[in-house]
Short mmCIF file of C-alpha atoms and ligand atoms in Angstrom, two decimals:
data_model
loop_
_atom_site.label_atom_id
_atom_site.label_comp_id
_atom_site.label_asym_id
_atom_site.label_seq_id
_atom_site.Cartn_x
_atom_site.Cartn_y
_atom_site.Cartn_z
CA MET R 22 33.87 189.69 80.03
CA GLN R 23 33.80 192.10 82.79
CA VAL R 24 30.72 191.55 84.79
CA THR R 25 29.08 194.58 86.43
CA SER R 26 28.81 194.36 90.20
CA GLU R 27 25.69 195.20 92.12
CA ARG R 28 26.72 197.00 95.31
CA THR R 29 24.42 194.79 97.75
CA SER R 30 26.56 192.37 100.51
CA GLN R 31 30.21 192.64 99.55
CA ARG R 32 30.54 188.86 99.76
CA GLY R 33 27.48 187.94 98.02
CA VAL R 34 28.49 190.19 95.14
CA MET R 35 31.91 188.48 94.94
CA ASN R 36 30.51 185.09 94.57
CA THR R 37 27.91 186.05 92.32
CA THR R 38 30.35 187.78 90.22
CA GLN R 39 32.66 184.86 90.23
CA GLN R 40 29.99 182.43 89.25
CA ASP R 41 29.00 184.22 86.26
CA THR R 42 32.50 184.62 85.12
CA ALA R 43 32.91 181.13 85.79
CA GLU R 44 30.03 180.09 84.03
CA LYS R 45 30.90 182.52 80.97
CA ALA R 46 34.18 181.47 80.70
CA ALA R 47 32.96 177.69 80.75
CA GLU R 48 30.91 178.28 77.71
CA LEU R 49 33.61 180.11 75.95
CA LEU R 50 35.67 177.07 76.69
CA ALA R 51 33.18 174.85 75.10
CA LYS R 52 32.55 177.01 72.06
CA VAL R 53 36.35 176.95 71.53
CA ALA R 54 36.31 172.89 71.95
CA GLU R 55 33.39 172.17 69.95
CA THR R 56 33.76 174.91 67.06
CA ARG R 57 37.23 175.91 67.29
CA SER R 58 35.76 179.59 67.64
CA ARG R 59 38.72 182.09 67.75
CA ALA R 60 36.20 184.98 68.72
CA ALA R 61 35.36 183.04 71.89
CA PHE R 62 38.88 182.16 72.43
CA SER R 63 39.90 185.87 71.91
CA GLU R 64 37.53 186.83 74.50
CA LEU R 65 39.04 184.03 76.84
CA PHE R 66 42.40 185.57 76.02
CA SER R 67 41.60 189.30 76.84
CA HIS R 68 40.15 187.84 80.21
CA PHE R 69 42.98 185.71 81.25
CA ALA R 70 45.91 186.96 79.62
CA PRO R 71 46.38 189.95 81.97
CA LYS R 72 45.95 187.96 85.08
CA LEU R 73 48.42 185.47 83.62
CA GLN R 74 50.75 188.33 82.89
CA ALA R 75 50.66 189.64 86.42
CA TYR R 76 51.15 186.10 87.81
CA GLY R 77 54.33 185.47 85.68
CA THR R 78 55.59 188.95 86.38
CA ARG R 79 55.35 187.91 90.17
CA GLN R 80 56.66 184.50 89.75
CA PHE R 81 59.62 185.52 87.39
CA GLY R 82 60.52 189.17 88.24
CA ASN R 83 60.85 189.27 84.39
CA GLU R 84 58.63 190.79 81.69
CA GLN R 85 59.59 188.63 78.79
CA THR R 86 59.42 185.21 80.79
CA ALA R 87 56.05 186.17 82.03
CA MET R 88 54.94 187.11 78.46
CA ASP R 89 56.28 183.44 77.66
CA LEU R 90 54.21 182.07 80.27
CA VAL R 91 50.97 183.67 78.89
CA GLN R 92 51.68 182.59 75.38
CA GLU R 93 52.28 179.11 76.35
CA THR R 94 49.60 178.69 78.79
CA MET R 95 46.93 180.48 76.35
CA THR R 96 48.34 178.15 73.49
CA ASN R 97 47.43 174.82 75.70
CA VAL R 98 44.22 176.35 76.29
CA TRP R 99 43.49 176.66 72.55
CA HIS R 100 44.37 173.24 71.65
CA LYS R 101 43.08 171.54 74.91
CA ALA R 102 40.02 173.19 75.40
CA HIS R 103 38.24 169.88 75.25
CA LEU R 104 39.77 168.43 78.48
CA PHE R 105 38.20 171.28 80.67
CA LYS R 106 35.78 169.38 82.80
CA PRO R 107 33.31 172.04 84.37
CA ASP R 108 32.51 169.15 87.09
CA ARG R 109 35.89 169.10 88.42
CA GLY R 110 36.33 172.80 88.91
CA SER R 111 36.44 176.35 87.38
CA PRO R 112 38.03 177.51 84.27
CA SER R 113 40.07 179.69 86.06
CA THR R 114 41.36 176.91 88.46
CA TRP R 115 42.12 174.62 85.46
CA ILE R 116 43.79 177.62 83.51
CA PHE R 117 45.94 178.06 86.76
CA THR R 118 47.15 174.30 86.85
CA ILE R 119 48.17 174.83 83.13
CA ALA R 120 50.17 178.09 84.02
CA ARG R 121 51.78 176.17 87.09
CA ASN R 122 52.87 173.41 84.81
CA ILE R 123 54.38 175.99 82.47
CA ARG R 124 56.01 178.11 85.09
CA PHE R 125 57.76 174.77 86.34
CA ASP R 126 58.98 173.98 82.97
CA LEU R 127 60.23 177.83 82.51
CA LEU R 128 62.04 177.54 85.82
CA ARG R 129 63.76 174.61 84.77
CA LYS R 130 64.60 175.77 81.36
CA ASN R 131 67.61 177.51 82.83
CA LYS R 132 69.29 174.28 84.06
CA LYS R 133 68.34 172.57 80.85
CA ARG R 134 69.07 168.83 79.66
CA LYS R 135 67.40 168.14 76.52
CA ASP R 136 65.28 165.18 77.92
CA ASP R 137 64.73 167.10 81.12
CA ILE R 138 61.58 165.75 82.84
CA SER R 139 58.68 168.08 81.94
CA ALA R 140 55.64 169.11 83.97
CA ASP R 141 53.28 167.64 81.76
CA GLU R 142 54.61 164.29 82.89
CA LEU R 143 54.66 165.04 86.68
CA TRP R 144 51.03 166.43 86.30
CA PRO R 145 49.36 164.94 83.52
CA ILE R 146 46.44 167.52 83.31
CA LEU R 147 46.47 167.69 79.40
CA ALA R 148 46.90 164.03 78.70
CA GLU R 149 43.67 162.53 76.75
CA GLN R 150 41.30 160.55 78.81
CA ASN R 151 40.44 158.10 76.46
CA ASP R 152 42.72 155.38 77.49
CA ASN R 153 41.42 154.08 80.70
CA LEU R 154 43.88 152.74 82.93
CA ASP R 155 41.54 150.66 84.76
CA ASP R 156 39.69 148.66 81.80
CA GLY R 157 42.93 147.29 80.47
CA TYR R 158 44.58 144.62 82.53
CA ALA R 159 41.79 142.87 84.09
CA LEU R 160 43.68 139.49 84.89
CA ASP R 161 44.00 139.08 88.72
CA ASN R 162 47.37 139.84 89.82
CA ASP R 163 47.73 136.26 91.07
CA VAL R 164 47.20 134.60 87.95
CA LEU R 165 50.48 132.80 87.40
CA MET R 166 52.87 133.34 84.82
CA GLN R 167 52.78 129.60 83.86
CA GLU R 168 49.01 129.76 83.29
CA ILE R 169 49.77 132.61 80.82
CA ALA R 170 52.48 130.61 79.21
CA HIS R 171 50.36 127.30 79.04
CA TYR R 172 47.41 129.24 77.08
CA TYR R 173 49.14 131.96 75.25
CA ALA R 174 50.29 129.52 72.38
CA GLN R 175 46.58 129.47 71.51
CA LEU R 176 46.42 133.08 70.64
CA PRO R 177 46.30 134.66 67.37
CA ASP R 178 49.89 135.45 66.10
CA PRO R 179 49.78 139.10 66.52
CA GLN R 180 48.28 139.05 70.04
CA ARG R 181 50.99 136.06 70.77
CA VAL R 182 53.78 138.13 69.70
CA VAL R 183 52.85 140.92 71.85
CA VAL R 184 52.05 139.44 74.98
CA GLU R 185 55.43 137.06 74.74
CA LYS R 186 57.58 140.31 74.45
CA ILE R 187 55.79 141.94 77.50
CA TYR R 188 55.16 138.93 79.91
CA ILE R 189 58.17 136.83 78.88
CA GLU R 190 60.73 139.23 77.79
CA GLY R 191 59.79 141.93 80.22
CA LYS R 192 59.62 144.52 77.80
CA SER R 193 57.57 147.68 78.26
CA GLN R 194 54.80 148.59 75.73
CA GLN R 195 56.54 151.15 74.51
CA GLU R 196 59.68 149.13 73.60
CA VAL R 197 57.39 146.72 72.11
CA SER R 198 55.90 149.37 69.88
CA ASP R 199 59.43 150.45 68.71
CA SER R 200 60.89 147.11 68.20
CA LEU R 201 57.66 145.64 66.18
CA GLY R 202 57.22 149.36 64.39
CA ILE R 203 53.68 149.30 65.21
CA PRO R 204 51.93 152.14 67.03
CA LEU R 205 51.76 152.32 71.06
CA GLY R 206 47.93 152.37 70.86
CA THR R 207 47.91 148.90 68.87
CA VAL R 208 50.06 147.23 71.25
CA LYS R 209 47.74 148.20 74.11
CA SER R 210 44.99 146.81 72.35
CA ARG R 211 46.37 143.60 71.33
CA THR R 212 47.21 143.26 74.94
CA ARG R 213 44.10 143.95 76.09
CA LEU R 214 42.59 141.68 73.54
CA ALA R 215 44.89 138.84 74.66
CA LEU R 216 44.64 139.24 78.17
CA LYS R 217 40.69 139.07 77.60
CA LYS R 218 41.33 135.89 75.75
CA LEU R 219 43.63 134.26 77.95
CA LYS R 220 41.08 135.16 81.19
CA GLU R 221 38.57 133.22 79.24
CA LEU R 222 40.68 130.38 78.39
CA ILE R 223 41.83 130.20 82.28
CA VAL R 224 38.24 130.36 83.41
CA GLU R 225 37.15 127.69 81.05
CA HIS R 226 39.78 125.36 82.14
CA ASP R 227 39.68 125.90 85.82
CA MET W 9 42.29 152.54 103.22
CA ILE W 10 45.31 154.32 103.13
CA LYS W 11 46.41 155.70 106.36
CA SER W 12 49.52 157.68 105.73
CA HIS W 13 49.48 160.66 103.66
CA PRO W 14 51.70 163.57 102.91
CA SER W 15 51.28 166.72 105.07
CA GLU W 16 48.97 169.78 103.92
CA ALA W 17 52.29 171.60 103.54
CA ILE W 18 53.86 169.22 100.97
CA LEU W 19 50.55 168.84 99.29
CA TYR W 20 50.43 172.86 99.07
CA GLN W 21 54.01 172.88 97.67
CA TYR W 22 53.15 170.01 95.10
CA ALA W 23 50.01 171.98 94.01
CA SER W 24 51.85 175.10 93.63
CA GLY W 25 54.73 173.32 91.69
CA ASP W 26 57.39 173.96 94.35
CA LEU W 27 58.39 170.53 94.93
CA SER W 28 61.53 169.05 93.32
CA ALA W 29 60.68 166.79 90.10
CA ALA W 30 61.36 163.54 92.16
CA MET W 31 59.11 164.51 94.99
CA THR W 32 56.12 165.66 92.66
CA LEU W 33 56.42 162.39 91.27
CA VAL W 34 56.01 160.63 94.49
CA VAL W 35 53.45 162.70 95.80
CA GLY W 36 51.65 162.92 92.65
CA THR W 37 51.43 159.15 92.56
CA HIS W 38 49.99 159.23 95.99
CA VAL W 39 47.42 161.79 94.87
CA ASP W 40 46.56 159.33 92.15
CA MET W 41 45.94 156.65 94.55
CA CYS W 42 44.36 158.74 97.40
CA SER W 43 40.49 160.40 97.06
CA VAL W 44 41.08 161.94 100.12
CA CYS W 45 44.39 164.02 98.97
CA GLN W 46 42.56 164.39 95.47
CA GLN W 47 40.07 166.45 97.13
CA THR W 48 42.63 168.50 99.22
CA VAL W 49 44.56 169.21 96.11
CA CYS W 50 41.37 170.16 94.31
CA GLU W 51 40.96 172.95 97.23
CA ILE W 52 44.35 173.96 97.13
CA GLU W 53 44.42 174.48 93.50
CA HIS W 54 41.41 176.50 94.12
CA ASP W 55 42.69 178.65 96.87
CA LEU W 56 46.05 179.31 94.88
CA CYS W 57 44.16 180.19 91.92
CA SER W 58 42.04 182.97 93.95
CA LYS W 59 45.31 184.20 95.38
CA HIS W 60 47.48 184.30 91.77
CA LEU W 61 44.82 184.68 89.09
CA ASP W 62 41.46 185.59 90.47
CA THR W 63 42.54 188.81 92.55
CA VAL W 64 43.86 190.41 89.41
CA VAL W 65 41.01 192.63 88.16
CA GLN W 66 42.84 195.01 85.70
CA THR W 67 41.85 194.18 82.03
CA LEU W 68 43.66 194.83 78.72
CA ASN W 69 42.91 198.64 78.58
CA THR W 70 43.39 199.49 82.35
CA PRO W 71 46.55 198.31 83.50
CA SER W 72 47.36 199.10 87.27
CA HIS W 73 50.33 200.47 88.64
CA GLY W 74 53.63 198.68 88.32
CA TYR W 75 52.38 196.55 85.44
CA SER W 76 52.85 197.50 81.93
CA GLY W 77 49.81 195.43 80.73
CA LEU W 78 49.39 194.04 77.17
CA SER W 79 49.17 196.49 74.15
CA LYS W 80 46.87 195.54 71.49
CA THR W 81 49.94 194.82 69.29
CA ASP W 82 50.99 192.24 71.72
CA THR W 83 47.63 190.85 71.97
CA ASP W 84 47.33 190.40 68.20
CA LYS W 85 50.70 188.96 67.75
CA MET W 86 50.30 186.45 70.54
CA LEU W 87 46.83 185.59 69.17
CA GLU W 88 48.01 185.04 65.84
CA LYS W 89 51.00 182.78 66.97
CA ILE W 90 48.65 180.73 68.85
CA PHE W 91 46.20 180.19 66.02
CA SER W 92 48.76 179.13 63.88
CA SER W 93 50.48 176.89 66.27
CA GLU W 94 50.39 173.17 66.10
CA ALA W 95 48.97 170.85 68.92
CA LYS W 96 51.48 168.79 70.61
CA PRO W 97 51.04 165.02 69.84
CA ALA W 98 48.95 163.21 72.57
CA VAL W 99 50.95 161.44 75.03
CA GLN W 100 50.42 157.61 75.57
CA PRO W 101 51.08 156.76 79.32
CA ASP W 102 52.25 153.13 79.23
CA GLU W 103 51.12 151.66 82.71
CA LEU W 104 52.45 148.18 82.52
CA ILE W 105 55.80 146.93 84.22
CA CYS W 106 56.98 143.50 85.06
CA LEU W 107 59.72 141.73 86.80
CA GLU W 108 60.01 138.36 88.07
CA GLY W 109 56.65 136.73 86.78
CA ARG W 110 54.87 139.89 88.47
CA ARG W 111 53.10 142.19 86.46
CA PHE W 112 52.11 145.76 88.00
CA VAL W 113 49.78 148.55 86.68
CA LEU W 114 51.42 151.71 87.23
CA PRO W 115 49.28 154.63 88.77
CA ARG W 116 48.64 157.64 86.19
CA THR W 117 51.34 159.77 86.90
CA LEU W 118 53.95 156.88 87.25
CA ALA W 119 52.47 155.53 83.78
CA HIS W 120 53.18 158.89 82.31
CA ASN W 121 56.91 158.30 83.39
CA ARG W 122 57.46 154.70 82.34
CA ALA W 123 59.99 155.62 79.86
CA ARG W 124 62.29 157.37 82.60
CA ILE W 125 62.32 153.94 84.30
CA GLY W 126 65.60 151.81 83.86
CA ASP W 127 66.15 148.23 83.86
CA TRP W 128 65.77 145.88 86.86
CA THR W 129 68.95 145.05 88.68
CA ASN W 130 68.96 142.50 91.38
CA LEU W 131 70.69 143.98 94.27
CA VAL W 132 71.03 141.12 96.65
CA GLY W 133 68.77 138.29 97.61
CA LYS W 134 65.22 139.14 96.70
CA LEU W 135 65.66 142.79 96.46
CA TRP W 136 65.31 144.58 93.07
CA ARG W 137 65.84 148.11 92.06
CA ALA W 138 64.97 149.98 88.65
CA PRO W 139 66.32 153.56 88.75
CA ILE W 140 63.90 156.46 87.46
CA ASP W 141 65.59 159.27 85.75
CA VAL W 142 63.94 162.29 86.80
CA GLY W 143 67.09 164.76 86.32
CA ASP W 144 67.23 165.93 89.81
CA ARG W 145 69.96 165.33 92.26
CA GLY W 146 69.29 162.69 94.66
CA HIS W 147 68.17 159.08 93.68
CA THR W 148 64.58 157.84 92.65
CA ASN W 149 63.96 154.43 92.32
CA LEU W 150 61.23 151.70 92.09
CA ILE W 151 62.24 149.05 94.77
CA TYR W 152 60.76 145.54 94.60
CA MET W 153 60.77 143.41 97.66
CA GLU W 154 60.01 139.67 97.01
CA PRO W 155 58.07 138.23 100.03
CA GLY W 156 60.32 137.42 103.11
CA THR W 157 62.88 140.35 102.20
CA GLN W 158 64.77 142.56 104.37
CA VAL W 159 66.52 145.69 103.39
CA PRO W 160 69.61 146.10 105.60
CA GLU W 161 69.21 148.61 108.53
CA HIS W 162 70.24 152.03 107.55
CA THR W 163 69.96 155.40 108.22
CA HIS W 164 70.49 158.58 105.45
CA LYS W 165 71.93 161.80 105.11
CA GLY W 166 68.78 163.56 103.33
CA GLN W 167 65.09 163.06 103.59
CA GLU W 168 63.64 159.82 102.33
CA ALA W 169 60.36 159.66 100.82
CA THR W 170 58.59 155.98 100.06
CA LEU W 171 55.28 155.32 98.53
CA VAL W 172 53.63 151.85 98.58
CA VAL W 173 52.53 151.13 94.83
CA ASP W 174 51.56 147.78 95.29
CA GLY W 175 51.65 145.35 98.20
CA VAL W 176 52.81 145.67 101.95
CA PHE W 177 55.64 146.14 104.06
CA ASN W 178 56.68 147.05 107.48
CA ASP W 179 59.44 148.61 109.64
CA GLU W 180 60.07 148.77 113.05
CA LYS W 181 57.16 151.51 113.58
CA ASP W 182 54.52 150.11 111.49
CA VAL W 183 52.95 148.55 108.65
CA TYR W 184 52.34 150.08 105.32
CA TYR W 185 49.95 149.18 102.48
CA ASN W 186 48.88 150.39 98.87
CA GLY W 187 49.02 154.12 98.44
CA ASP W 188 50.67 154.83 101.91
CA PHE W 189 53.25 157.66 101.87
CA ILE W 190 56.01 157.71 104.34
CA LEU W 191 58.56 160.67 104.80
CA LEU W 192 61.51 159.92 106.90
CA ASP W 193 63.98 162.42 108.21
CA ALA W 194 67.64 162.21 107.86
CA ASP W 195 68.23 160.88 111.62
CA ARG W 196 66.00 158.00 111.43
CA THR W 197 67.06 154.44 111.31
CA HIS W 198 64.92 151.76 109.98
CA THR W 199 64.65 148.41 108.62
CA PRO W 200 62.11 147.79 105.87
CA GLN W 201 60.82 144.37 105.34
CA THR W 202 57.97 141.90 103.87
CA SER W 203 56.68 138.85 105.01
CA ALA W 204 54.04 136.75 103.19
CA GLN W 205 53.45 139.22 100.39
CA ASP W 206 55.82 140.97 98.02
CA CYS W 207 55.86 144.76 97.70
CA LEU W 208 56.55 147.43 94.80
CA THR W 209 57.56 150.95 96.46
CA LEU W 210 58.60 154.38 94.75
CA ALA W 211 61.17 155.92 96.56
CA THR W 212 63.14 159.08 96.36
CA LEU W 213 66.09 160.12 98.55
CA ASP W 214 68.47 163.26 98.75
CA ALA W 215 71.73 161.61 99.70
CA PRO W 216 73.03 157.93 99.58
CA LEU W 217 72.03 155.52 102.25
CA TYR W 218 74.33 154.57 104.88
CA PHE W 219 73.98 151.04 106.41
CA THR W 220 74.51 150.79 110.18
CA SER W 221 74.26 147.15 111.16
CA GLY W 222 77.38 145.04 111.16
CA ILE W 223 76.61 142.53 108.23
CA SER W 224 75.56 144.84 105.98
CA ARG W 225 79.38 146.21 105.84
CA LEU W 226 80.17 143.19 103.95
CA LEU W 227 77.86 144.95 101.47
CA ASN W 228 79.32 148.33 101.21
CA PRO W 229 79.05 148.80 97.78
CA PHE W 230 75.47 147.99 98.04
CA SER W 231 74.59 151.30 99.51
CA SER W 232 75.65 153.45 96.29
CA LEU W 233 74.21 150.65 94.29
CA PHE W 234 70.88 150.64 95.99
CA PHE W 235 70.27 154.39 94.79
CA ARG W 236 72.49 155.51 92.10
CA ALA W 237 71.00 155.60 88.78
CA SER W 238 72.95 153.17 86.53
CA ALA W 239 75.23 155.07 84.00
ZN1 ZN J 330 46.41 160.96 100.96
#
């Protein structure tokens, strides 16, 4: 993946080189995401691993920890390549932010508690984007609890139980998922459906 | 329109991973809510990447001085380990929090830390607190003020960072709305209060609060209650 540079203007060469590299890396990431291509990944690895290793060595002053940073960063690249979005920045910036997260975790590992906060919670860059936070709870904030209380009895049982636990008992979605033994995604979709239904009922009767 | 942002120095430390976990949480939640800072953070990350990764030009076969490089054996071993690794299960953020008939949708970063938010405690009057366990020293809480609530006047030993998650509050100096980020130094005295609207804030503090006004002495245990995570 080394790009040969023509020696014209220094700055122009840099930009062209960087751009070519970025495009190539983006293609490889797409290939990894779509076809799980080991060859494409290996090419990414040979380009980025030495850079990550140098970054890790400077950060930790320790070869072994630097190797851990390379290993863990590139493992995330392998599994999460589909989360790279070319419109948001270059592949190397994306990989840098993954390495930044790994560095944060490696630095905290020394003073470790089992449930210590992880970088993925603080910078959720590798979270799947499918669950859009905006579309879910579209009830206006000023809809009163009484209104919900008035209409929620009309919901189908599975939705009613979820709404009851969240809005009346004040449980978190995770707690509801745990207590009912159903997946969090199901709790979310039931909440969403219930709120949609409630909204319709409230509008209907206004 | 958000008018109160973290300084560029703080955003830089946020992007490079050099803030405490608690401060990262507060700044990250602001960034979720603020398109201006999102843009700045993108640019900073690009700069950091140029500095930390792009400047390194050696390849596998031509390690530079002071750097041993990755051998072919290292590379093969690592690749093998990566290809045989399991993907971590996807994390589902939990973006909803309820209190006193109010329901809040948490911004992305906070939603990813929903499980770290403890139970609500009514402190005094119309003031509520839920601790967030980020494992740092210092104290991080969601603070909920019903309309017409006043936090007793106080100063603090350490720096206090506050983010308005939803609502509006004011102190002697200004009025703060959704997304506003306020950083106070140790020696500042202030009296946060709400009037017609309620307010949910995220706050982190290095050291316990010390109340300064006379009446607050009656609430002596309150100061530690306010910011201490429940056992
Ligand atoms: Zn901002």
